[in-house]
mmCIF file of C-alpha atoms in Angstrom:
data_model
loop_
_atom_site.group_PDB
_atom_site.id
_atom_site.type_symbol
_atom_site.label_atom_id
_atom_site.label_comp_id
_atom_site.label_asym_id
_atom_site.label_seq_id
_atom_site.Cartn_x
_atom_site.Cartn_y
_atom_site.Cartn_z
ATOM 1 C CA MET W 247 150.715 84.351 54.376
ATOM 2 C CA THR W 248 149.546 81.298 56.352
ATOM 3 C CA THR W 249 149.026 81.223 60.025
ATOM 4 C CA THR W 250 148.603 77.376 60.605
ATOM 5 C CA SER W 251 152.015 77.220 61.954
ATOM 6 C CA THR W 252 152.690 80.795 63.444
ATOM 7 C CA THR W 253 154.437 80.521 66.659
ATOM 8 C CA LEU W 254 155.643 84.290 67.093
ATOM 9 C CA VAL W 255 154.102 87.223 65.648
ATOM 10 C CA ALA W 256 156.337 90.217 65.405
ATOM 11 C CA PHE W 257 155.404 93.752 64.655
ATOM 12 C CA ASP W 258 156.827 97.267 63.485
ATOM 13 C CA LEU W 259 155.874 99.871 66.452
ATOM 14 C CA ASP W 260 155.247 103.246 64.644
ATOM 15 C CA ASP W 261 152.401 103.530 62.130
ATOM 16 C CA THR W 262 151.681 99.538 62.873
ATOM 17 C CA LEU W 263 150.588 99.204 66.385
ATOM 18 C CA ALA W 264 150.466 103.142 66.996
ATOM 19 C CA PRO W 265 150.667 106.443 65.693
ATOM 20 C CA SER W 266 154.614 107.861 65.509
ATOM 21 C CA LYS W 267 156.038 108.037 68.795
ATOM 22 C CA SER W 268 152.506 107.567 70.719
ATOM 23 C CA PRO W 269 151.183 105.101 73.163
ATOM 24 C CA LEU W 270 149.293 101.890 71.665
ATOM 25 C CA PRO W 271 145.702 102.782 71.350
ATOM 26 C CA THR W 272 143.815 101.030 73.522
ATOM 27 C CA ALA W 273 141.944 98.735 70.963
ATOM 28 C CA VAL W 274 145.780 97.567 69.822
ATOM 29 C CA ALA W 275 146.708 97.190 73.630
ATOM 30 C CA GLU W 276 143.530 95.055 74.380
ATOM 31 C CA LEU W 277 144.389 92.723 71.470
ATOM 32 C CA LEU W 278 147.963 92.204 71.969
ATOM 33 C CA VAL W 279 147.109 91.245 75.513
ATOM 34 C CA GLU W 280 144.719 88.657 73.812
ATOM 35 C CA LEU W 281 147.579 87.731 71.512
ATOM 36 C CA LEU W 282 149.963 86.846 74.257
ATOM 37 C CA ASP W 283 147.733 84.269 75.697
ATOM 38 C CA VAL W 284 148.167 82.266 72.435
ATOM 39 C CA ALA W 285 151.574 83.133 70.708
ATOM 40 C CA GLU W 286 154.571 84.942 71.434
ATOM 41 C CA VAL W 287 154.783 88.158 70.488
ATOM 42 C CA CYS W 288 157.944 90.517 69.318
ATOM 43 C CA VAL W 289 157.834 94.251 68.786
ATOM 44 C CA ILE W 290 160.856 95.083 66.630
ATOM 45 C CA SER W 291 161.654 99.170 65.849
ATOM 46 C CA GLY W 292 164.293 101.744 65.637
ATOM 47 C CA GLY W 293 163.324 103.395 68.652
ATOM 48 C CA GLN W 294 165.285 103.018 72.135
ATOM 49 C CA PHE W 295 164.019 100.874 75.013
ATOM 50 C CA GLY W 296 162.685 104.070 76.576
ATOM 51 C CA GLN W 297 160.525 104.819 73.703
ATOM 52 C CA PHE W 298 159.448 101.096 73.787
ATOM 53 C CA LYS W 299 158.286 101.341 77.519
ATOM 54 C CA ALA W 300 156.485 104.575 76.795
ATOM 55 C CA GLN W 301 154.613 103.469 73.646
ATOM 56 C CA VAL W 302 153.878 99.554 74.560
ATOM 57 C CA ILE W 303 155.209 98.398 77.965
ATOM 58 C CA ASP W 304 152.719 101.267 80.010
ATOM 59 C CA ALA W 305 149.875 100.569 77.755
ATOM 60 C CA LEU W 306 150.057 97.005 78.683
ATOM 61 C CA GLY W 307 149.034 96.984 82.556
ATOM 62 C CA ALA W 308 146.440 94.254 82.006
ATOM 63 C CA ALA W 309 149.115 91.693 80.690
ATOM 64 C CA SER W 310 150.132 89.351 83.334
ATOM 65 C CA ASP W 311 153.743 88.423 84.343
ATOM 66 C CA ASP W 312 153.730 85.062 82.482
ATOM 67 C CA ALA W 313 152.122 87.177 79.146
ATOM 68 C CA LEU W 314 154.768 89.477 79.552
ATOM 69 C CA GLY W 315 157.161 86.495 79.651
ATOM 70 C CA ARG W 316 156.365 85.714 75.992
ATOM 71 C CA LEU W 317 156.800 89.571 74.897
ATOM 72 C CA HIS W 318 160.059 90.089 73.044
ATOM 73 C CA LEU W 319 161.316 93.823 72.562
ATOM 74 C CA MET W 320 164.041 94.451 70.108
ATOM 75 C CA PRO W 321 165.031 98.149 70.125
ATOM 76 C CA THR W 322 167.061 99.906 67.505
ATOM 77 C CA CYS W 323 166.286 97.417 64.786
ATOM 78 C CA GLY W 324 167.187 94.143 66.737
ATOM 79 C CA THR W 325 170.795 95.436 67.644
ATOM 80 C CA GLN W 326 169.233 95.169 71.449
ATOM 81 C CA TYR W 327 167.004 92.481 73.255
ATOM 82 C CA TYR W 328 164.991 92.766 76.130
ATOM 83 C CA ARG W 329 163.050 89.920 78.027
ATOM 84 C CA PHE W 330 160.593 90.040 80.993
ATOM 85 C CA GLU W 331 162.522 88.036 83.850
ATOM 86 C CA ASP W 332 162.064 87.916 87.607
ATOM 87 C CA GLY W 333 159.701 90.833 87.638
ATOM 88 C CA ASP W 334 161.682 93.248 85.331
ATOM 89 C CA TRP W 335 162.670 93.721 81.871
ATOM 90 C CA ASN W 336 166.270 92.694 81.427
ATOM 91 C CA GLN W 337 168.821 93.477 78.395
ATOM 92 C CA LEU W 338 169.912 90.252 76.841
ATOM 93 C CA TYR W 339 172.357 91.560 74.340
ATOM 94 C CA ALA W 340 173.417 95.057 72.801
ATOM 95 C CA GLN W 341 175.464 95.311 69.711
ATOM 96 C CA ASN W 342 176.843 98.933 70.427
ATOM 97 C CA LEU W 343 178.907 101.071 68.311
ATOM 98 C CA THR W 344 182.293 101.910 69.233
ATOM 99 C CA GLU W 345 182.898 105.851 69.985
ATOM 100 C CA ASP W 346 184.813 106.254 66.759
ATOM 101 C CA GLU W 347 181.661 104.739 64.861
ATOM 102 C CA LYS W 348 179.340 106.791 66.831
ATOM 103 C CA ALA W 349 181.488 110.143 66.080
ATOM 104 C CA ARG W 350 181.920 109.616 62.394
ATOM 105 C CA ALA W 351 178.235 108.664 61.903
ATOM 106 C CA LEU W 352 177.106 111.791 64.043
ATOM 107 C CA ALA W 353 179.423 114.024 61.780
ATOM 108 C CA ALA W 354 178.639 112.363 58.437
ATOM 109 C CA VAL W 355 174.921 112.861 58.880
ATOM 110 C CA GLU W 356 174.803 116.144 60.381
ATOM 111 C CA GLY W 357 177.062 117.499 57.318
ATOM 112 C CA LYS W 358 175.256 115.869 54.750
ATOM 113 C CA ALA W 359 171.970 117.013 56.274
ATOM 114 C CA ARG W 360 173.246 120.539 56.413
ATOM 115 C CA GLU W 361 174.699 120.439 53.035
ATOM 116 C CA LEU W 362 171.479 119.389 51.693
ATOM 117 C CA GLY W 363 169.520 122.049 53.205
ATOM 118 C CA TYR W 364 167.472 119.304 55.602
ATOM 119 C CA TRP W 365 168.889 120.743 58.964
ATOM 120 C CA GLU W 366 165.728 122.210 60.620
ATOM 121 C CA ILE W 367 166.214 125.278 63.220
ATOM 122 C CA GLU W 368 162.792 124.506 64.761
ATOM 123 C CA THR W 369 162.281 121.187 66.104
ATOM 124 C CA TRP W 370 160.721 119.077 68.648
ATOM 125 C CA GLY W 371 163.595 117.859 70.643
ATOM 126 C CA PRO W 372 167.200 116.893 69.409
ATOM 127 C CA ILE W 373 167.599 116.147 65.855
ATOM 128 C CA LEU W 374 170.519 113.448 66.519
ATOM 129 C CA GLU W 375 170.313 110.914 69.047
ATOM 130 C CA ASP W 376 172.881 108.390 70.313
ATOM 131 C CA ARG W 377 171.068 105.304 71.298
ATOM 132 C CA GLY W 378 174.240 103.240 71.719
ATOM 133 C CA SER W 379 173.830 100.595 69.260
ATOM 134 C CA GLN W 380 172.146 103.124 66.785
ATOM 135 C CA ILE W 381 172.847 106.848 65.687
ATOM 136 C CA THR W 382 169.361 108.162 64.465
ATOM 137 C CA PHE W 383 168.853 111.502 62.849
ATOM 138 C CA SER W 384 165.092 112.657 63.099
ATOM 139 C CA ALA W 385 164.667 115.964 60.898
ATOM 140 C CA LEU W 386 161.992 117.656 63.194
ATOM 141 C CA GLY W 387 163.184 116.009 66.433
ATOM 142 C CA GLN W 388 162.258 112.724 68.233
ATOM 143 C CA ALA W 389 158.910 114.384 69.760
ATOM 144 C CA ALA W 390 157.807 116.351 66.496
ATOM 145 C CA PRO W 391 153.795 115.722 65.942
ATOM 146 C CA VAL W 392 152.718 113.328 63.269
ATOM 147 C CA ALA W 393 150.909 115.922 60.874
ATOM 148 C CA ALA W 394 154.390 118.086 60.795
ATOM 149 C CA LYS W 395 156.730 114.584 60.206
ATOM 150 C CA THR W 396 153.941 113.643 57.287
ATOM 151 C CA ALA W 397 154.212 117.439 55.917
ATOM 152 C CA TRP W 398 157.785 117.696 55.936
ATOM 153 C CA ASP W 399 158.622 114.427 53.566
ATOM 154 C CA PRO W 400 155.680 113.023 52.111
ATOM 155 C CA SER W 401 157.316 111.338 48.893
ATOM 156 C CA GLY W 402 159.852 109.998 51.152
ATOM 157 C CA VAL W 403 162.599 111.812 48.711
ATOM 158 C CA LYS W 404 164.318 113.840 51.407
ATOM 159 C CA LYS W 405 164.753 111.068 53.515
ATOM 160 C CA ASN W 406 166.334 108.539 50.924
ATOM 161 C CA THR W 407 168.485 111.286 49.324
ATOM 162 C CA LEU W 408 170.056 111.633 52.713
ATOM 163 C CA ARG W 409 170.546 107.971 53.517
ATOM 164 C CA GLU W 410 172.274 107.397 50.204
ATOM 165 C CA ALA W 411 174.639 110.762 50.739
ATOM 166 C CA VAL W 412 175.318 109.434 54.245
ATOM 167 C CA ALA W 413 175.818 106.071 53.050
ATOM 168 C CA ALA W 414 178.664 106.945 50.736
ATOM 169 C CA LEU W 415 180.622 108.475 53.423
ATOM 170 C CA LEU W 416 180.218 105.705 55.754
ATOM 171 C CA PRO W 417 180.935 102.535 53.962
ATOM 172 C CA ASP W 418 181.662 100.313 56.706
ATOM 173 C CA LEU W 419 178.382 101.069 58.592
ATOM 174 C CA GLU W 420 174.620 100.330 57.753
ATOM 175 C CA VAL W 421 172.901 103.496 57.042
ATOM 176 C CA ARG W 422 169.013 102.966 56.559
ATOM 177 C CA SER W 423 165.805 104.947 56.045
ATOM 178 C CA GLY W 424 163.950 104.998 59.368
ATOM 179 C CA GLY W 425 160.723 106.392 60.313
ATOM 180 C CA SER W 426 158.919 108.814 58.323
ATOM 181 C CA THR W 427 161.290 111.617 58.670
ATOM 182 C CA SER W 428 164.555 109.636 60.331
ATOM 183 C CA VAL W 429 167.838 107.824 58.925
ATOM 184 C CA ASP W 430 169.314 105.273 61.106
ATOM 185 C CA ILE W 431 172.958 104.127 61.657
ATOM 186 C CA THR W 432 173.961 100.824 62.669
ATOM 187 C CA ARG W 433 177.050 98.491 62.281
ATOM 188 C CA LYS W 434 177.332 96.965 58.791
ATOM 189 C CA GLY W 435 174.556 94.341 58.046
ATOM 190 C CA ILE W 436 172.431 95.291 60.672
ATOM 191 C CA ASP W 437 168.700 95.784 60.182
ATOM 192 C CA LYS W 438 165.673 93.978 60.755
ATOM 193 C CA ALA W 439 166.060 91.163 59.403
ATOM 194 C CA TYR W 440 169.396 90.831 61.484
ATOM 195 C CA GLY W 441 167.118 91.385 64.344
ATOM 196 C CA MET W 442 164.615 88.704 63.180
ATOM 197 C CA THR W 443 167.582 85.954 62.781
ATOM 198 C CA LYS W 444 168.771 86.812 66.172
ATOM 199 C CA LEU W 445 165.416 86.611 67.472
ATOM 200 C CA ALA W 446 165.400 82.944 65.717
ATOM 201 C CA ASP W 447 168.634 81.982 67.449
ATOM 202 C CA MET W 448 167.784 83.334 70.940
ATOM 203 C CA THR W 449 164.303 81.773 70.868
ATOM 204 C CA GLY W 450 164.641 78.443 68.795
ATOM 205 C CA ILE W 451 161.499 79.560 66.705
ATOM 206 C CA ALA W 452 162.102 78.672 62.974
ATOM 207 C CA LEU W 453 161.557 81.931 60.477
ATOM 208 C CA ASP W 454 158.874 80.483 58.917
ATOM 209 C CA GLU W 455 157.058 79.663 61.990
ATOM 210 C CA MET W 456 157.182 83.488 62.805
ATOM 211 C CA LEU W 457 154.684 86.260 61.104
ATOM 212 C CA PHE W 458 155.699 89.690 60.549
ATOM 213 C CA VAL W 459 153.619 92.842 60.402
ATOM 214 C CA GLY W 460 154.685 96.257 59.249
ATOM 215 C CA ASP W 461 153.732 99.197 57.240
ATOM 216 C CA ARG W 462 156.892 99.698 55.430
ATOM 217 C CA LEU W 463 157.177 96.220 53.431
ATOM 218 C CA ASP W 464 157.830 98.556 50.091
ATOM 219 C CA GLU W 465 161.513 98.077 48.875
ATOM 220 C CA ASN W 466 162.530 101.190 49.946
ATOM 221 C CA GLY W 467 160.829 100.631 53.483
ATOM 222 C CA ASN W 468 162.764 99.465 56.944
ATOM 223 C CA ASP W 469 160.319 96.646 57.212
ATOM 224 C CA TYR W 470 161.596 95.338 53.627
ATOM 225 C CA PRO W 471 164.784 93.298 54.719
ATOM 226 C CA VAL W 472 162.138 91.150 56.783
ATOM 227 C CA LYS W 473 160.309 90.211 53.589
ATOM 228 C CA ALA W 474 163.440 89.844 51.625
ATOM 229 C CA LEU W 475 164.668 87.186 54.646
ATOM 230 C CA GLY W 476 161.488 84.986 53.847
ATOM 231 C CA VAL W 477 159.641 85.580 56.826
ATOM 232 C CA PRO W 478 155.941 85.293 56.068
ATOM 233 C CA CYS W 479 154.939 89.014 56.500
ATOM 234 C CA TYR W 480 151.643 90.859 56.402
ATOM 235 C CA ALA W 481 151.368 94.486 55.162
ATOM 236 C CA VAL W 482 149.344 97.228 57.224
ATOM 237 C CA THR W 483 149.145 101.040 56.217
ATOM 238 C CA GLY W 484 148.270 101.889 59.926
ATOM 239 C CA TRP W 485 147.213 100.532 63.500
ATOM 240 C CA GLU W 486 143.750 100.475 62.367
ATOM 241 C CA ASP W 487 144.358 97.824 59.821
ATOM 242 C CA THR W 488 146.515 95.912 62.511
ATOM 243 C CA VAL W 489 143.370 95.795 64.465
ATOM 244 C CA THR W 490 141.142 94.450 61.802
ATOM 245 C CA PHE W 491 143.828 92.038 61.382
ATOM 246 C CA LEU W 492 144.335 90.611 64.913
ATOM 247 C CA LYS W 493 140.633 90.358 65.129
ATOM 248 C CA GLU W 494 140.772 87.943 62.408
ATOM 249 C CA LEU W 495 144.043 86.622 63.866
ATOM 250 C CA ILE W 496 143.521 85.471 67.142
ATOM 251 C CA PRO W 497 140.643 83.177 67.014
ATOM 252 C CA THR W 498 142.556 81.446 64.010
ATOM 253 C CA LEU W 499 145.825 80.915 66.660
ATOM 254 C CA ALA W 500 143.134 80.240 69.779
ATOM 255 C CA ALA W 501 141.502 77.471 68.043
ATOM 256 C CA ARG W 502 145.003 75.796 67.086
ATOM 257 C CA VAL W 503 146.109 75.976 70.369
ATOM 258 C CA ALA W 504 142.968 74.760 71.925
#
């Protein structure tokens, strides 16, 4: 990993910038505001835009409009793209699923989850969610506490078993392991590598001028496609690691642009 040519820094969200489904910790929010002064910043994750607003946007109250103009938001693994323009967040594109694709995806993931014994009765919110460009299965519901999610599938075996079973039923769609208890379904060929490639197209910033920070860069992780694409990457195990890394990175980038 090098930073001498880094123009844009991209981040996964859950367990990279913040605990799962939680707002950015104050330390992370303050450092992101600093980073926006010296680089373009992207957040790409499986959540929908409302989740981005609750976790990221609302925590960046100290950022100026100019700084927010350098923030790129890519919900649902890059199948949607938002920029801050004229005082508001505007969607520049969305690769939405058709109604038929949605119906088949919902039926397949629920059917296999029930068959495998992974369909929980007591949850924190809906298990299935239609995010327009993505269908998401969250075993314990979207609002489940971090401790419960960690306990449900500490090894990732359940999630990966479900992903493989659903993928066999939906060969024309992309089925991926998402967060700690989730499986995401999008159009074929769409993952975080797709999102980063689209980001390069939309911004004109080359992939080798980007730096991606994520907690799931292992081969079974949902950040791995970015690494396989050849984008320079930095692995973290939680938001605390990200804080340490940003404290080192920001002065380096600031010196470069000074």
